[in-house]
XYZ file of N, CA and C in Angstrom:
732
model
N 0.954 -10.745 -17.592
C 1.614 -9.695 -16.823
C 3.031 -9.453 -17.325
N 3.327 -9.180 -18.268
C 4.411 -9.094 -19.033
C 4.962 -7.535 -18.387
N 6.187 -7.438 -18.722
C 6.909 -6.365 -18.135
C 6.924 -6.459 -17.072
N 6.632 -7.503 -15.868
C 6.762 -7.546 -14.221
C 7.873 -8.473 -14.399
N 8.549 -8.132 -13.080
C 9.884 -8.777 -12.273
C 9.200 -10.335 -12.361
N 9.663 -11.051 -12.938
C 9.273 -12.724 -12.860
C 10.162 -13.625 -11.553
N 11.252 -13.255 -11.284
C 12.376 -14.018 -11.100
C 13.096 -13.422 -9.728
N 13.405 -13.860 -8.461
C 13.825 -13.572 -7.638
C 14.796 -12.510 -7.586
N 15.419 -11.769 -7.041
C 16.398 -10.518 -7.666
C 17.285 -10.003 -6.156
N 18.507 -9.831 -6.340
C 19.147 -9.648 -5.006
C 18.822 -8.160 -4.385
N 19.633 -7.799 -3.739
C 18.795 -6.288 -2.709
C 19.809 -5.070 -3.802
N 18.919 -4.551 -4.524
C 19.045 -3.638 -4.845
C 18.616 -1.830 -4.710
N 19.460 -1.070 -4.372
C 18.779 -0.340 -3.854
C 19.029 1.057 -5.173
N 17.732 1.237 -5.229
C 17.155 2.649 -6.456
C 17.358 3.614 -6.036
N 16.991 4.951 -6.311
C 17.533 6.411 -6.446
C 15.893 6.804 -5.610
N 16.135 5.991 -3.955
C 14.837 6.533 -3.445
C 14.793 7.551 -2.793
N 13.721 8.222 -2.089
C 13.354 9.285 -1.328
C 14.125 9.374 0.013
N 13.829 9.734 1.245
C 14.515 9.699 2.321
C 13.343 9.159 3.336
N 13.611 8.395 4.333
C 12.526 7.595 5.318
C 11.888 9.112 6.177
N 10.831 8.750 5.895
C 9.631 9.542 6.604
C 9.084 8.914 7.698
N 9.384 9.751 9.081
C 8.866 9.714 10.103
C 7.564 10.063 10.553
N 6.164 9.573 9.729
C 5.027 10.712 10.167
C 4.236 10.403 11.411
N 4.730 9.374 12.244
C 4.586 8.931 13.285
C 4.680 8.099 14.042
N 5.109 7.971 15.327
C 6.063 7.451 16.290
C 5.970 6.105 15.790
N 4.544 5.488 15.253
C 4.755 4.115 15.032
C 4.575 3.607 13.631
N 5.251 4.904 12.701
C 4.549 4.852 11.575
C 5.430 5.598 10.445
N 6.522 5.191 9.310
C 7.446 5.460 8.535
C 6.834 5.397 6.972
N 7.413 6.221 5.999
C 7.048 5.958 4.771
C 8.277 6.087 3.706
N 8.327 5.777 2.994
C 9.547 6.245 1.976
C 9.051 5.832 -0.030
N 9.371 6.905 -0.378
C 8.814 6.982 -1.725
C 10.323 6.680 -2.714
N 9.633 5.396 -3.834
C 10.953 5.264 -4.423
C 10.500 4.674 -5.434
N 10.954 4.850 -7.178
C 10.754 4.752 -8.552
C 9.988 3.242 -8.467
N 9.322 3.425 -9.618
C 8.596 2.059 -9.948
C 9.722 1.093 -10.829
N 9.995 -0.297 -11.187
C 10.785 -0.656 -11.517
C 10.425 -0.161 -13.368
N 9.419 -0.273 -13.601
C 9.090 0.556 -15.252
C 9.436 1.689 -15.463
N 9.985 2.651 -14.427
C 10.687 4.010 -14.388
C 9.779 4.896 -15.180
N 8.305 5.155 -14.790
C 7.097 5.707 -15.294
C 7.556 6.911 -14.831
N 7.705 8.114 -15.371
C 8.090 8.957 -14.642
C 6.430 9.685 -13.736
N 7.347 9.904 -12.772
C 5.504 10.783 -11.625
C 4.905 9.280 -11.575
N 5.661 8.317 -11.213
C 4.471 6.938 -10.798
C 5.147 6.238 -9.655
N 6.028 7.155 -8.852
C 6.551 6.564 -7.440
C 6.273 5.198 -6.457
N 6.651 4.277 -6.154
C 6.145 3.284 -5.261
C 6.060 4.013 -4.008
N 5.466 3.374 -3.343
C 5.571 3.881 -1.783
C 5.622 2.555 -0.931
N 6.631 2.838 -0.263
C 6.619 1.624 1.397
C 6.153 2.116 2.703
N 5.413 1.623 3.227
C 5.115 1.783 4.187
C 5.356 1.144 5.713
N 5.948 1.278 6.701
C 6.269 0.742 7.754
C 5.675 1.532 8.908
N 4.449 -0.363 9.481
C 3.644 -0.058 10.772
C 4.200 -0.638 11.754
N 4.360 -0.050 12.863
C 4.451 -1.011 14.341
C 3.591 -1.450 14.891
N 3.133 -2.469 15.115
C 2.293 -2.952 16.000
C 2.320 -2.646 17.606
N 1.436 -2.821 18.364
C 1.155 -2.467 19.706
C 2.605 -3.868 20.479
N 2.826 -4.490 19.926
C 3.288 -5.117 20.359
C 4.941 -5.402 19.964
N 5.589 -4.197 19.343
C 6.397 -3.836 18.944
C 6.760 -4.402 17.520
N 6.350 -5.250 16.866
C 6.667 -5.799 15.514
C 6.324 -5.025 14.701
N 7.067 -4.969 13.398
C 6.515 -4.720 12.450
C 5.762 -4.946 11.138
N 4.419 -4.062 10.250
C 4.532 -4.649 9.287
C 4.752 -3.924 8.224
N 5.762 -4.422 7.130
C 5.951 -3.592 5.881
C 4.612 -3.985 4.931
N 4.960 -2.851 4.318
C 3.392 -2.841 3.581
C 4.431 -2.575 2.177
N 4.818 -3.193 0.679
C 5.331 -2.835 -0.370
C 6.536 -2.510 -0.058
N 7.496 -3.441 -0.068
C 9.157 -3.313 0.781
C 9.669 -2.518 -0.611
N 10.645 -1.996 -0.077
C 11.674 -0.963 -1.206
C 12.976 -1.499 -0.322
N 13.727 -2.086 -1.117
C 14.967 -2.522 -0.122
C 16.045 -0.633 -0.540
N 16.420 -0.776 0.464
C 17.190 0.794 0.930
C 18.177 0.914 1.238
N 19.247 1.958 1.635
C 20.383 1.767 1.884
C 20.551 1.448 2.875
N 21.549 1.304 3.729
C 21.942 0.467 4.900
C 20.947 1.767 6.201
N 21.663 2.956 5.650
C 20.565 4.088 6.680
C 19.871 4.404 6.942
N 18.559 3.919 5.339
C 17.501 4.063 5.520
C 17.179 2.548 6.532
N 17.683 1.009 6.097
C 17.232 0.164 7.250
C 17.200 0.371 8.415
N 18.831 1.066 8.505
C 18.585 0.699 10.494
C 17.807 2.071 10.682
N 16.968 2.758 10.256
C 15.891 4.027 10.361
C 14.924 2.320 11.101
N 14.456 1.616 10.206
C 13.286 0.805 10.520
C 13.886 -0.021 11.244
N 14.731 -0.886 11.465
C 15.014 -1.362 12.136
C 15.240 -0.871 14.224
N 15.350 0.601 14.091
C 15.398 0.619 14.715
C 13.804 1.218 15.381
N 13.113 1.031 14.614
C 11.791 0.934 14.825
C 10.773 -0.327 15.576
N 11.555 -0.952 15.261
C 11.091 -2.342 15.515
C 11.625 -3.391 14.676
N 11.280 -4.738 15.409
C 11.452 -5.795 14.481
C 10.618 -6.363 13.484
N 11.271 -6.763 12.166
C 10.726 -7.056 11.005
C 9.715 -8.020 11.246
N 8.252 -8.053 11.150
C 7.876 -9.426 11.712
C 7.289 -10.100 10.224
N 6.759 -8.557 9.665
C 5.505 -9.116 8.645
C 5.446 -8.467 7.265
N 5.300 -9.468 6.443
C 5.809 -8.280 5.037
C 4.682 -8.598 4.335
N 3.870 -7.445 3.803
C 2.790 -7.247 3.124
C 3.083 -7.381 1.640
N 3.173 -7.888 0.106
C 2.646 -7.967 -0.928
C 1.549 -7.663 -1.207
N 1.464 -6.238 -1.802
C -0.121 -5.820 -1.838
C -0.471 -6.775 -2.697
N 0.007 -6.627 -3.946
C -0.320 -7.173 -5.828
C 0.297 -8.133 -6.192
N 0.170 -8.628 -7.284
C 1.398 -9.189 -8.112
C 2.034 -8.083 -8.875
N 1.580 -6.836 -8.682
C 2.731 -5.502 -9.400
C 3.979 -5.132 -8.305
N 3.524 -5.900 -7.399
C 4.193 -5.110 -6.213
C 5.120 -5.902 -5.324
N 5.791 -6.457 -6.033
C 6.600 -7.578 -5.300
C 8.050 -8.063 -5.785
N 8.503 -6.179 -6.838
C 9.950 -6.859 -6.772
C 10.978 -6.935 -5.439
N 10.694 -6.364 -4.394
C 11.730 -6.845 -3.232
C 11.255 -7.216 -2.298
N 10.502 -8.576 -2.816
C 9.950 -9.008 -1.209
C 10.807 -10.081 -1.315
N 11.344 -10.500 -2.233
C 12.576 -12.023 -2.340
C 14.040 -11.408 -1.202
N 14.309 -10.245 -1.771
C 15.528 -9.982 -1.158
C 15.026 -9.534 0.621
N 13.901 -9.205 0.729
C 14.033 -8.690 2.346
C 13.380 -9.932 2.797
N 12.857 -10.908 2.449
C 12.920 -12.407 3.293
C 14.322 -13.154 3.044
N 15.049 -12.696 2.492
C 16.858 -13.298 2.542
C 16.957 -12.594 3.734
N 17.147 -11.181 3.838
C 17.704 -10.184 4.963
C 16.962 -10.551 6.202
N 15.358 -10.731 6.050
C 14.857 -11.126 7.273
C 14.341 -12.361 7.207
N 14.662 -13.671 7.348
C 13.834 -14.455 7.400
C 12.962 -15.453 7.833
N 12.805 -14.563 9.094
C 11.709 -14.857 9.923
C 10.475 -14.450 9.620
N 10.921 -13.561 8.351
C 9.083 -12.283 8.060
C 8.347 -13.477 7.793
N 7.054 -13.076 7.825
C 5.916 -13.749 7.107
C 5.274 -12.682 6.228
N 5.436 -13.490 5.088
C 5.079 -12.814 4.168
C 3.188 -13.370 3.360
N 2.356 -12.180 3.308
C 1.184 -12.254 3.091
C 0.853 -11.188 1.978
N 0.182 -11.700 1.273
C -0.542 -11.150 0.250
C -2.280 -11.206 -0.116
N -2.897 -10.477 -0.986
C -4.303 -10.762 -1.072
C -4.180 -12.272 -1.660
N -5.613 -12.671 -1.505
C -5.814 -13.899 -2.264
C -5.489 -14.157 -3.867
N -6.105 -13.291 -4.267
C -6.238 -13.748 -6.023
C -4.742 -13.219 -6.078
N -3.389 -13.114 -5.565
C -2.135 -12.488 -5.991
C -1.331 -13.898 -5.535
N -2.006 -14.939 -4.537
C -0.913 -16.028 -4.146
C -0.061 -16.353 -5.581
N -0.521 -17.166 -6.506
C 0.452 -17.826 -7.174
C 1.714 -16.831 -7.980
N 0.803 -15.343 -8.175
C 2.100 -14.989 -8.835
C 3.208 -14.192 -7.652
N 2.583 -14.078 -6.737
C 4.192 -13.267 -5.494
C 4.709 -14.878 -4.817
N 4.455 -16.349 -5.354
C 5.137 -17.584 -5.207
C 6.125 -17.636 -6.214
N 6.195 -16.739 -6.958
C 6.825 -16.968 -8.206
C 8.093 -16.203 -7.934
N 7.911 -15.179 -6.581
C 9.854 -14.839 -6.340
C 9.696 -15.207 -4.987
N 8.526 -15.408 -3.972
C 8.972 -15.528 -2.563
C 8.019 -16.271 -1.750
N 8.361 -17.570 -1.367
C 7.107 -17.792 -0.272
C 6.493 -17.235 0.383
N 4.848 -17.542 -0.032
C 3.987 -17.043 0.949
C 3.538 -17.272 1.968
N 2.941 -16.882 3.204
C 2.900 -17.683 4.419
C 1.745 -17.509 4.981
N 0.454 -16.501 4.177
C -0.822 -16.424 4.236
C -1.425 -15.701 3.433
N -2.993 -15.265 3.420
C -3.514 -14.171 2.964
C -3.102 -12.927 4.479
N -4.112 -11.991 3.616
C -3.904 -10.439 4.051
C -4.681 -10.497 5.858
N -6.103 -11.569 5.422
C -6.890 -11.578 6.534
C -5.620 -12.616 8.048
N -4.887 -13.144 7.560
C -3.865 -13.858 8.581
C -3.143 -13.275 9.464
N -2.782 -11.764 9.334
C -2.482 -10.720 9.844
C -3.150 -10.733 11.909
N -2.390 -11.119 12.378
C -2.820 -11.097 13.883
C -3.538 -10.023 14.600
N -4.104 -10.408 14.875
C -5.111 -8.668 15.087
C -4.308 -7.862 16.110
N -4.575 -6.303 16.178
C -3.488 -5.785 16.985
C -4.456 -4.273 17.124
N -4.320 -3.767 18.197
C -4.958 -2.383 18.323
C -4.306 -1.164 17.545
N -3.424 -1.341 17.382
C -2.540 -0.702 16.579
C -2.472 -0.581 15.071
N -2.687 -1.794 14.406
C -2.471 -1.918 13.135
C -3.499 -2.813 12.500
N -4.344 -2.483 11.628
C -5.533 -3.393 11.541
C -5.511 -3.853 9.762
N -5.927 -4.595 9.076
C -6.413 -4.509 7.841
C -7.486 -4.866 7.301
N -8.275 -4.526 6.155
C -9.675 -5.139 5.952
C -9.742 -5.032 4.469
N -9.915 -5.776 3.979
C -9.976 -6.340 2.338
C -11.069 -5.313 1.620
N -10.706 -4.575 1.049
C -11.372 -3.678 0.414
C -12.346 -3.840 -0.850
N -14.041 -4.277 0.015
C -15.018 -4.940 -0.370
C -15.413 -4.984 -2.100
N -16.075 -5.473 -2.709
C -16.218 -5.102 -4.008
C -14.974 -5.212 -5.182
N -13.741 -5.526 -4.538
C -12.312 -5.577 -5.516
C -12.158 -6.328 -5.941
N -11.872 -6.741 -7.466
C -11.495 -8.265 -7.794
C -10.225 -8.714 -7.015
N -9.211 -7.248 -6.915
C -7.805 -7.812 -6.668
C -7.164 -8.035 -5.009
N -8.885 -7.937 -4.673
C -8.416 -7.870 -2.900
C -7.096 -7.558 -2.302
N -7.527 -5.827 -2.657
C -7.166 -5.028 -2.102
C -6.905 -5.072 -0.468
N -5.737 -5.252 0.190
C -5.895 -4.723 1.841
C -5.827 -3.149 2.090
N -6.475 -2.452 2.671
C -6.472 -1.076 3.558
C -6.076 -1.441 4.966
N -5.318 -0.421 4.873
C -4.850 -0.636 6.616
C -5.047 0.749 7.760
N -5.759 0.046 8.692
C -5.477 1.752 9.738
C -4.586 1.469 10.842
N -3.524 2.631 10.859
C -2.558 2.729 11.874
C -3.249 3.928 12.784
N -3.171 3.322 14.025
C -3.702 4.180 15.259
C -2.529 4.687 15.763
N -2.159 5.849 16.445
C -1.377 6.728 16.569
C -1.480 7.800 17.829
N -0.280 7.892 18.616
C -0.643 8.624 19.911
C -0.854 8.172 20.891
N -0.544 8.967 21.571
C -0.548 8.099 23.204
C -2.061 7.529 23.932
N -3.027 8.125 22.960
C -4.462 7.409 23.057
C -5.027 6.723 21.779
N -4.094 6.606 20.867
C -4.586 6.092 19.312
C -5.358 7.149 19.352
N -5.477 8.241 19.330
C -6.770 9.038 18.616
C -6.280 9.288 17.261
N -5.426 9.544 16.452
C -4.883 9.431 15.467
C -4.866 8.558 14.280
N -5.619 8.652 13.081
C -6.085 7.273 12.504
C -4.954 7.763 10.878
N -4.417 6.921 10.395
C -4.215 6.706 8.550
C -4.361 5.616 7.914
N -4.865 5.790 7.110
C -5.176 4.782 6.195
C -4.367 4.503 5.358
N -4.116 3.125 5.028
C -2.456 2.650 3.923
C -3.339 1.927 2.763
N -3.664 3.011 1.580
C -4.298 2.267 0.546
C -2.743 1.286 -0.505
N -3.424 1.440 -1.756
C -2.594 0.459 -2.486
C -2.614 1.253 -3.782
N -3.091 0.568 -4.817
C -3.336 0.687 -6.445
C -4.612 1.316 -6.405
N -5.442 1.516 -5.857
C -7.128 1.754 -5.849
C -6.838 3.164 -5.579
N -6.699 3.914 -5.018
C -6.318 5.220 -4.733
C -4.471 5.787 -5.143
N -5.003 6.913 -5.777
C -3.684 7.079 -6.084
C -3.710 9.033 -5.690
N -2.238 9.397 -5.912
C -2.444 11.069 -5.741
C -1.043 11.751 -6.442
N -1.261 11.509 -8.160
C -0.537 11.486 -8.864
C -0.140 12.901 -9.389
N 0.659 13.440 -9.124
C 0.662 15.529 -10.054
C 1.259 15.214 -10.998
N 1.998 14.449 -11.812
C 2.043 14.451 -13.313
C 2.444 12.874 -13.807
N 2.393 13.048 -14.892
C 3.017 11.534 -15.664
C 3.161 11.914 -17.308
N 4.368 12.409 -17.566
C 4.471 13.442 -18.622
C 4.494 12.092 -19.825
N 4.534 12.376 -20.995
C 4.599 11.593 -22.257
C 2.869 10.978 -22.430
N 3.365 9.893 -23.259
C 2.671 8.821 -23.652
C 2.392 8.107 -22.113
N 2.791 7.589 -21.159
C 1.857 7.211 -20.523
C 1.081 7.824 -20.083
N 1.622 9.453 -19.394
C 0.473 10.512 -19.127
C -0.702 10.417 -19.715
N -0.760 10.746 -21.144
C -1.658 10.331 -22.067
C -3.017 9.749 -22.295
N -2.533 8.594 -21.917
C -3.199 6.731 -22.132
C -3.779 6.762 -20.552
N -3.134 7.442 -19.165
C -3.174 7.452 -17.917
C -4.885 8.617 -17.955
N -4.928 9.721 -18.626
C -5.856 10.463 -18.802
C -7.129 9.938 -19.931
N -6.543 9.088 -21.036
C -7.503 9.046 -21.863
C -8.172 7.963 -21.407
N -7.807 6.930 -20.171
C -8.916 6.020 -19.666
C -9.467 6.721 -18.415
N -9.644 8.281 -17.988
C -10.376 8.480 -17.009
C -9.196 9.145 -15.831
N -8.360 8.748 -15.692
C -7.415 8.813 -14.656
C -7.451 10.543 -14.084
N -6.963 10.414 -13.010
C -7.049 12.288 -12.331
C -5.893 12.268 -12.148
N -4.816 13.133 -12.454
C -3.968 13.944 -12.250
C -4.119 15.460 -11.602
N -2.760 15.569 -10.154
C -3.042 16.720 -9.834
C -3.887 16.802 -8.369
N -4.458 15.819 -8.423
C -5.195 15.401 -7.350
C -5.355 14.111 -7.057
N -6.171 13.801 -5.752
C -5.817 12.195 -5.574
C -7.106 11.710 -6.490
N -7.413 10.299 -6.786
C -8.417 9.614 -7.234
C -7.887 8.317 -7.568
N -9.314 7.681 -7.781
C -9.512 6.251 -7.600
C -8.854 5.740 -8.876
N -8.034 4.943 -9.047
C -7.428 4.258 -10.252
C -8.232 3.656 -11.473
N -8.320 4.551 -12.461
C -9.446 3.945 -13.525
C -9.756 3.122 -14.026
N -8.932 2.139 -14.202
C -8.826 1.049 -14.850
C -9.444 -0.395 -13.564
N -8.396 0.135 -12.602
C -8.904 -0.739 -11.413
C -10.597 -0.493 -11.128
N -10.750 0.423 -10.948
C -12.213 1.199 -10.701
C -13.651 -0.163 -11.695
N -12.795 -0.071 -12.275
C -13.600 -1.008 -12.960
C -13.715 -2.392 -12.782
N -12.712 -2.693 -12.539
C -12.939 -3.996 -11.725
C -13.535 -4.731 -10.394
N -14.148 -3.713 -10.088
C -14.949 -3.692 -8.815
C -16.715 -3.143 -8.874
N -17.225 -4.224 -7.785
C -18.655 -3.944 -7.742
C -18.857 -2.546 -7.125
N -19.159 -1.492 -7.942
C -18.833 -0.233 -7.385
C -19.508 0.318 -6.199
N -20.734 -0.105 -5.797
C -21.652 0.100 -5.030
C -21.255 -0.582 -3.790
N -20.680 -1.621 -4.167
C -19.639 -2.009 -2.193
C -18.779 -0.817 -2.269
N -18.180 -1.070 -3.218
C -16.784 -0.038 -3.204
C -16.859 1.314 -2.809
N -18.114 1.819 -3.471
C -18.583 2.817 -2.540
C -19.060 3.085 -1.223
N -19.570 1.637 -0.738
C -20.351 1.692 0.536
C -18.949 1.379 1.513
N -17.991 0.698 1.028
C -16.777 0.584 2.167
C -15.851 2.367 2.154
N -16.238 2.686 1.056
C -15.062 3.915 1.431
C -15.968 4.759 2.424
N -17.173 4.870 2.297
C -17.910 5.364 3.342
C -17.829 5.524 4.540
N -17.542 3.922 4.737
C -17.062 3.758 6.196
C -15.930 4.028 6.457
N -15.297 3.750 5.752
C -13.739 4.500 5.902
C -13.547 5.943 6.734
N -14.142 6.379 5.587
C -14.651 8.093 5.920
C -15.115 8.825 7.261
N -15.604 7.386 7.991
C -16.175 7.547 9.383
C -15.422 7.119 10.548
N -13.954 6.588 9.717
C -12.784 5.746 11.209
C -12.526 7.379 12.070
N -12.886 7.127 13.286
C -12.223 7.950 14.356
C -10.768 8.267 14.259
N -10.891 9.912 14.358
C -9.298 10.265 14.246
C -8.971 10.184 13.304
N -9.721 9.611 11.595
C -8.451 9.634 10.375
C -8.008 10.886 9.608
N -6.759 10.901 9.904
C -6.233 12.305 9.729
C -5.464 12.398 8.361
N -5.074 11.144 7.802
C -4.366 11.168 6.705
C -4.480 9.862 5.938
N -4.001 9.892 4.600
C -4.376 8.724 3.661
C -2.483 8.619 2.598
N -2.252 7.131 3.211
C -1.017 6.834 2.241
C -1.423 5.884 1.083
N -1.494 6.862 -0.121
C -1.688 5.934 -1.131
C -0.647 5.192 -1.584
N -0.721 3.975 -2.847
C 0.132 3.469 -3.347
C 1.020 4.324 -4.049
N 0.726 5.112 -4.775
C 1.378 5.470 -5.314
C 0.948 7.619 -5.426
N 2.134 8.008 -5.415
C 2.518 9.420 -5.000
C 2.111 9.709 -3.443
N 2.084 11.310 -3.435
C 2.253 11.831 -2.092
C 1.295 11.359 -0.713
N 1.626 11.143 0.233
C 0.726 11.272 1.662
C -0.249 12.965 1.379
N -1.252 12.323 2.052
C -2.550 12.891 1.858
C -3.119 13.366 3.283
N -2.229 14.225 3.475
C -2.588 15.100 4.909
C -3.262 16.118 4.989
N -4.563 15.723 5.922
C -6.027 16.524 6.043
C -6.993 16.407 5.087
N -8.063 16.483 5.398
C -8.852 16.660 4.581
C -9.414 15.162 3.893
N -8.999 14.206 4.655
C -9.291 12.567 4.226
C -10.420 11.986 4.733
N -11.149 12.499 5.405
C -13.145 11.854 5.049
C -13.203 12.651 4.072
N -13.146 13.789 4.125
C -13.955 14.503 2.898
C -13.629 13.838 1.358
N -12.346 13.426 1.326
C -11.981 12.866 0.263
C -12.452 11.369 0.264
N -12.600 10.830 0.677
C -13.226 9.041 0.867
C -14.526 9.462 -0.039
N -15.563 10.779 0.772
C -16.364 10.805 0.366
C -17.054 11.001 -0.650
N -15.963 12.281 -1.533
C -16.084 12.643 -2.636
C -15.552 11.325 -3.745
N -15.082 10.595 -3.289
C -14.574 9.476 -4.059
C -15.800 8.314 -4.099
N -16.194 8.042 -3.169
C -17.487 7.428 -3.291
C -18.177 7.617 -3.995
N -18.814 9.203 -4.271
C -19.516 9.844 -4.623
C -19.245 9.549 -6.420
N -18.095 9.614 -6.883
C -17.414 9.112 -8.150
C -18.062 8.036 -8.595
N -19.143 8.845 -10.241
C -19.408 7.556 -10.994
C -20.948 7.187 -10.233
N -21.461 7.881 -9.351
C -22.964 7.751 -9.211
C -24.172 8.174 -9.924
């Protein structure tokens, strides 16, 4: 894994987006990858639980305005490490908070030990009506998906993918390139090509399925580029459908 952050790193804050409110219990903010890919944005995601905590899903440490945005959302409880790609500021926001518990998929423990203690897998996550996750079947890199329920009846569902779904409109140069000549979709959302392959596709297909069928899901936050508002069974489905 060469070219990844190896080494713990203090709170630095990048040339990010502005905190997105897309619902009462539910924030996003888009900000450069540390490889400065151009059109290959990180995304953070911040859920509240029913029980007022929070969990970050891919921390982006931020300016002091964008924190107290989340902070005043709730308290920090739980910090998600999707990957081992995805974990240059989870060292500095367990300094800032360090009470979080920090969790990652399985096959990612030893390398997100390598800037920040871990304190479980993804499945350790306390169950909550509010905020759920489920290991996204068929993945070598056990993937978590998450649904945030929303509204004064949860009828409101989104889904918080990772690396497996992406919704990329450009990636100019040589990576563009290499990003298209293994399969990749630009312009629209789709399943990550390279990852795609690393998975038994026929779960992978049979879980996005179900996906496709959560009550209320109205929108899809991928890892990487824009929120994906409306039109998200139809897209699960057509993605399934990918490669049959």
């Amino acid at each position: 894994m060469r070219g990844i952050i190896m080494s713990p790193r203090p709170w630095i804050v990048l040339s990010n987006g502005p905190v997105q409110r897309l619902e009462d219990n539910l924030l996003c903010v888009h900000g450069p990858t540390p490889q400065a890919v151009a059109g290959l944005e990180r995304t953070m995601t911040v859920m509240k639980r029913s029980d007022g905590r929070l969990v970050i899903h891919n921390a982006i440490a931020l300016d002091e305005a964008g924190m107290t945005m989340i902070e005043a959302l709730g308290e920090p409880a739980f910090l998600i490490v999707p990957n081992a790609f995805h974990r240059m500021d989870a060292h500095p926001y367990k300094v800032r908070y360090p009470a979080l518990r920090v969790l990652c998929p399985r096959p990612a423990v030893k390398a997100v030990r390598k800037v920040v203690e871990v304190d479980g897998e993804l499945t350790d996550l306390p169950p909550d009506p509010a905020v759920q996750v489920e290991v996204l079947e068929g993945f070598r890199l056990g993937e978590g998906v998450f649904t945030v329920r929303s509204g004064p009846e949860r009828e409101r569902a989104t889904l918080v993918f990772n690396d497996i779904l992406l919704n990329l409109d450009r990636m100019p140069g040589v990576a563009g390139f290499l990003f298209r000549l293994v399969g990749g979709r630009l312009g629209a959302p789709g399943l990550h090509p390279i990852q795609k392959r690393l998975s038994d596709r026929r779960r992978l297909r049979e879980h996005l399925r179900r996906f496709a069928e959560v009550p209320g899901l109205c929108r899809i936050i991928p890892g990487h580029g824009a929120v994906i508002e409306g039109g998200a069974a139809e897209l699960l489905r057509e993605l399934a459908r990918d490669g049959e």
